[in-house]
Short mmCIF file of C-alpha atoms in Angstrom, two decimals:
data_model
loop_
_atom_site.label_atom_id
_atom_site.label_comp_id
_atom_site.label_asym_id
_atom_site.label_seq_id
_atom_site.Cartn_x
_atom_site.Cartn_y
_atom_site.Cartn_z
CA UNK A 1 0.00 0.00 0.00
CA UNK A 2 2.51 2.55 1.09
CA UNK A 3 4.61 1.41 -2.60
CA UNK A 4 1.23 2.75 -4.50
CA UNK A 5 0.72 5.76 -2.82
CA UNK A 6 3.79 6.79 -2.86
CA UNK A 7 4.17 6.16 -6.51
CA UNK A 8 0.11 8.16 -6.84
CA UNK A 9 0.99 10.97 -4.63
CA UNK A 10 2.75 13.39 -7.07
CA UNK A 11 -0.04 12.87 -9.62
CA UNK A 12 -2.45 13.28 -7.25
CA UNK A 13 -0.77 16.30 -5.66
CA UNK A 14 -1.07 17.90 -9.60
CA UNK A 15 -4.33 16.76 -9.84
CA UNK A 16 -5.38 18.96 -7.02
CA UNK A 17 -3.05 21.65 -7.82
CA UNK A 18 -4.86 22.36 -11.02
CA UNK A 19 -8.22 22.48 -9.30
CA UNK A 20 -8.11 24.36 -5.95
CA UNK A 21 -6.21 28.13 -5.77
CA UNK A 22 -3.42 27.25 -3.66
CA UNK A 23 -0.93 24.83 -2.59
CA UNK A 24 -2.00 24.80 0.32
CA UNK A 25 -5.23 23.78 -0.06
CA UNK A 26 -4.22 21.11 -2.79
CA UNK A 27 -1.79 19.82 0.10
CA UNK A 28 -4.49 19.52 2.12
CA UNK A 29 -7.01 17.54 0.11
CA UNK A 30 -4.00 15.50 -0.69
CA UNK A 31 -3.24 14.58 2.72
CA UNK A 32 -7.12 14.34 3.12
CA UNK A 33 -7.11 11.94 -0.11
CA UNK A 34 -4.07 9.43 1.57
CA UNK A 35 -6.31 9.91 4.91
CA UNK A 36 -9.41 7.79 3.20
CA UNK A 37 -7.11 5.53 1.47
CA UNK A 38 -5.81 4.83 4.35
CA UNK A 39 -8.95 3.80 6.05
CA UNK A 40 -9.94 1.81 3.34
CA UNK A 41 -7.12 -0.29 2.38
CA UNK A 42 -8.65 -3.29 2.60
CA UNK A 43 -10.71 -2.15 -0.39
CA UNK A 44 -7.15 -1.35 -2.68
CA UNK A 45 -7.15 -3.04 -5.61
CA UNK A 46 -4.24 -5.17 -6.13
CA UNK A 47 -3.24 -4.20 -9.67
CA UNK A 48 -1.28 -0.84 -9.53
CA UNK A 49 -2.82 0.62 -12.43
CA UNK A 50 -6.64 0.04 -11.23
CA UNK A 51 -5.39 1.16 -7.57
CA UNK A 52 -3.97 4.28 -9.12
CA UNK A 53 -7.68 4.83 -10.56
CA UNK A 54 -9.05 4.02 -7.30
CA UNK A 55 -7.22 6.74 -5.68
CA UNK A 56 -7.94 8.68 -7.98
CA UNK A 57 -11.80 8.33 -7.57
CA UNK A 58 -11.23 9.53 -4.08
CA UNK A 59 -9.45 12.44 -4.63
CA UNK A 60 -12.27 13.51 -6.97
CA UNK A 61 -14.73 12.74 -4.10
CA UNK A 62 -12.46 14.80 -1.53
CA UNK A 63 -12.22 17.86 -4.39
CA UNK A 64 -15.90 17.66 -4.50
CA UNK A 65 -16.54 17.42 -0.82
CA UNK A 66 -14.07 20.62 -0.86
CA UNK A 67 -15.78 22.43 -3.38
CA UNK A 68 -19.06 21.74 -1.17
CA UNK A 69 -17.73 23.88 1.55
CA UNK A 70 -15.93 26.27 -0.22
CA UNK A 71 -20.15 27.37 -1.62
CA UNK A 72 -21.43 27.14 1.51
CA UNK A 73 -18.96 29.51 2.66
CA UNK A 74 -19.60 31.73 -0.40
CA UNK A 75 -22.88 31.81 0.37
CA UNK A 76 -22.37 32.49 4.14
CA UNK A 77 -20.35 35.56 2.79
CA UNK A 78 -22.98 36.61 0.20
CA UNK A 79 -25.53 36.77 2.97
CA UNK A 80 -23.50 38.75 5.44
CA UNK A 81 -22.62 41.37 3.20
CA UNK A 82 -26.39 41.58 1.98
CA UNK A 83 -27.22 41.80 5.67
CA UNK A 84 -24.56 44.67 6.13
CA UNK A 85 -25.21 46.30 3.24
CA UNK A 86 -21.87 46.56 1.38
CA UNK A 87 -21.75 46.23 -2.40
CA UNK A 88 -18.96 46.44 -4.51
CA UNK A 89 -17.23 44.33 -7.05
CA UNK A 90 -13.69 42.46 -6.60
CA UNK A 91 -11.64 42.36 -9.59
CA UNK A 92 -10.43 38.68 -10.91
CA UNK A 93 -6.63 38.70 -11.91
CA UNK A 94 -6.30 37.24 -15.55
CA UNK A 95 -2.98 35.22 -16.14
CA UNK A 96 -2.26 32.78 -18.83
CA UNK A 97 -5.32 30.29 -20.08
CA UNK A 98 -8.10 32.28 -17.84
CA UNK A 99 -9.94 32.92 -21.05
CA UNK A 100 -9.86 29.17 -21.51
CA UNK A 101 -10.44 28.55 -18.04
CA UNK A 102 -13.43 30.83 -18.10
CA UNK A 103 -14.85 28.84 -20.76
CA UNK A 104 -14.05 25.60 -19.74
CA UNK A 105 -16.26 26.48 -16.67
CA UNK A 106 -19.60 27.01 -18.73
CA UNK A 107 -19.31 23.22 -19.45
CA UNK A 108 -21.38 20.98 -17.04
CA UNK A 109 -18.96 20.26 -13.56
CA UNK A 110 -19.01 16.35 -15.02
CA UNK A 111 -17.97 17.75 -18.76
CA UNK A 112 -15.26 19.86 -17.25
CA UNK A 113 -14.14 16.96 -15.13
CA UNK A 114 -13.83 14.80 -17.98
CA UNK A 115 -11.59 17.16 -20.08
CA UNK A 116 -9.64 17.97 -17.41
CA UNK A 117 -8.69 13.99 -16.58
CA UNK A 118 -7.78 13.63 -20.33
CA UNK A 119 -5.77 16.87 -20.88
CA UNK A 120 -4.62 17.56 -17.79
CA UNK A 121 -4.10 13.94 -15.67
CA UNK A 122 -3.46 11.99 -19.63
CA UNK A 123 -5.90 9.39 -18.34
CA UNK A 124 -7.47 7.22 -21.68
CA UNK A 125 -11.27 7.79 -21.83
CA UNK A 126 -11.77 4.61 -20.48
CA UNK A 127 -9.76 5.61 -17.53
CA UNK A 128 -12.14 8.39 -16.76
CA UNK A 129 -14.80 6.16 -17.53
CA UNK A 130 -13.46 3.88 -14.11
CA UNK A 131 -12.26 7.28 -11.84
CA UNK A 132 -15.85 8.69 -12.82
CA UNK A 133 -17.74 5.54 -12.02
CA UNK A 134 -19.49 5.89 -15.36
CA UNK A 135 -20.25 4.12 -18.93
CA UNK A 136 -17.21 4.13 -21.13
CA UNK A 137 -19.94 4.91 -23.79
CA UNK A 138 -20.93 7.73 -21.47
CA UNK A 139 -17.72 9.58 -21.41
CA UNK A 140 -17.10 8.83 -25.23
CA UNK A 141 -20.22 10.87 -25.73
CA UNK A 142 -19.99 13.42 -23.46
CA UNK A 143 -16.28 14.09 -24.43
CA UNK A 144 -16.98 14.45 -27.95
CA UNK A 145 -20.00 17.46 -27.10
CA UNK A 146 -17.62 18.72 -24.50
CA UNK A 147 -14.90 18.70 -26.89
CA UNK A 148 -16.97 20.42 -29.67
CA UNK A 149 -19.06 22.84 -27.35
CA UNK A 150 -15.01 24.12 -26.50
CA UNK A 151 -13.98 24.48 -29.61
CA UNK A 152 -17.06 26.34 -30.98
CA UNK A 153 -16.81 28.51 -27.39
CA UNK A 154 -12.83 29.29 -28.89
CA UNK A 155 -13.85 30.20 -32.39
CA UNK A 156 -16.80 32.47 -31.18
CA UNK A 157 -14.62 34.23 -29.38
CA UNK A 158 -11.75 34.83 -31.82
CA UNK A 159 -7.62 34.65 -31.46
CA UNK A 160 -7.59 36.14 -28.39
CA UNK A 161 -7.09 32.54 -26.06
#
């Protein structure tokens, strides 16, 4: 167990650094991530490949358990400064790929999952089909609109990504 996860770890580390806003916080759900692995480690599959998947299936749960309480908090916040009565706007810093990011994130959370775990982790679709707990045929599909509803968000909006 402790060969596999260390092997996983990096990845996963990545994995979570291209998802949350700081190190930090992808440290965390890391650590989080070995945390449940840990626990269930009678349930590790013995083949490294479909143990790396495994783990990976995890993580995604921990991100989305994350993401979870990062709205709630947002919403906390939204509600307090309703309550107090301060408006104003905060200003986004744009770096490299935002514009891509930005449209990436009109995609359904699943869609943008799926794209991300084939361009960003270099899992095989039927890779994603296993971390995702879905249909092979599912993710085929749903790659391929994903895929297209990017590329027609790039060309509608010109050179400028």
């Amino acid at each position: 167990m402790t060969a596999v996860i260390e092997a996983t770890s990096r990845d996963l580390l990545g994995y979570f650094l291209r998802r949350v806003r700081s190190a930090e916080d992808a440290a965390d759900l890391l650590g989080e991530t070995q945390l449940v692995v840990w626990r269930r480690v009678d349930q590790l599959p013995g083949e490294p490949l479909e143990a790396r998947l495994w783990m990976f299936g995890i993580a995604r749960r921990v991100l989305s358990t994350y993401r979870r309480a990062g709205a709630r908090r947002i919403a906390l916040a939204d509600r307090l400064r309703q309550e107090i009565e301060v408006r104003g706007s905060v200003a986004q810093p744009v770096g490299d790929g935002e514009e891509l990011r930005a449209l990436l994130l009109k995609l359904s959370y699943l869609d943008q999952e799926i794209i991300r775990l084939v361009h960003w982790e270099g899992f095989s679709l039927a890779e994603v089909a296993t971390i995702l707990d879905k249909r092979p045929g599912t993710i085929r599909s749903r790659y391929s609109r994903a895929r297209t509803s990017l590329r027609q968000a790039i060309d509608d909006q010109g050179d400028d990504i």
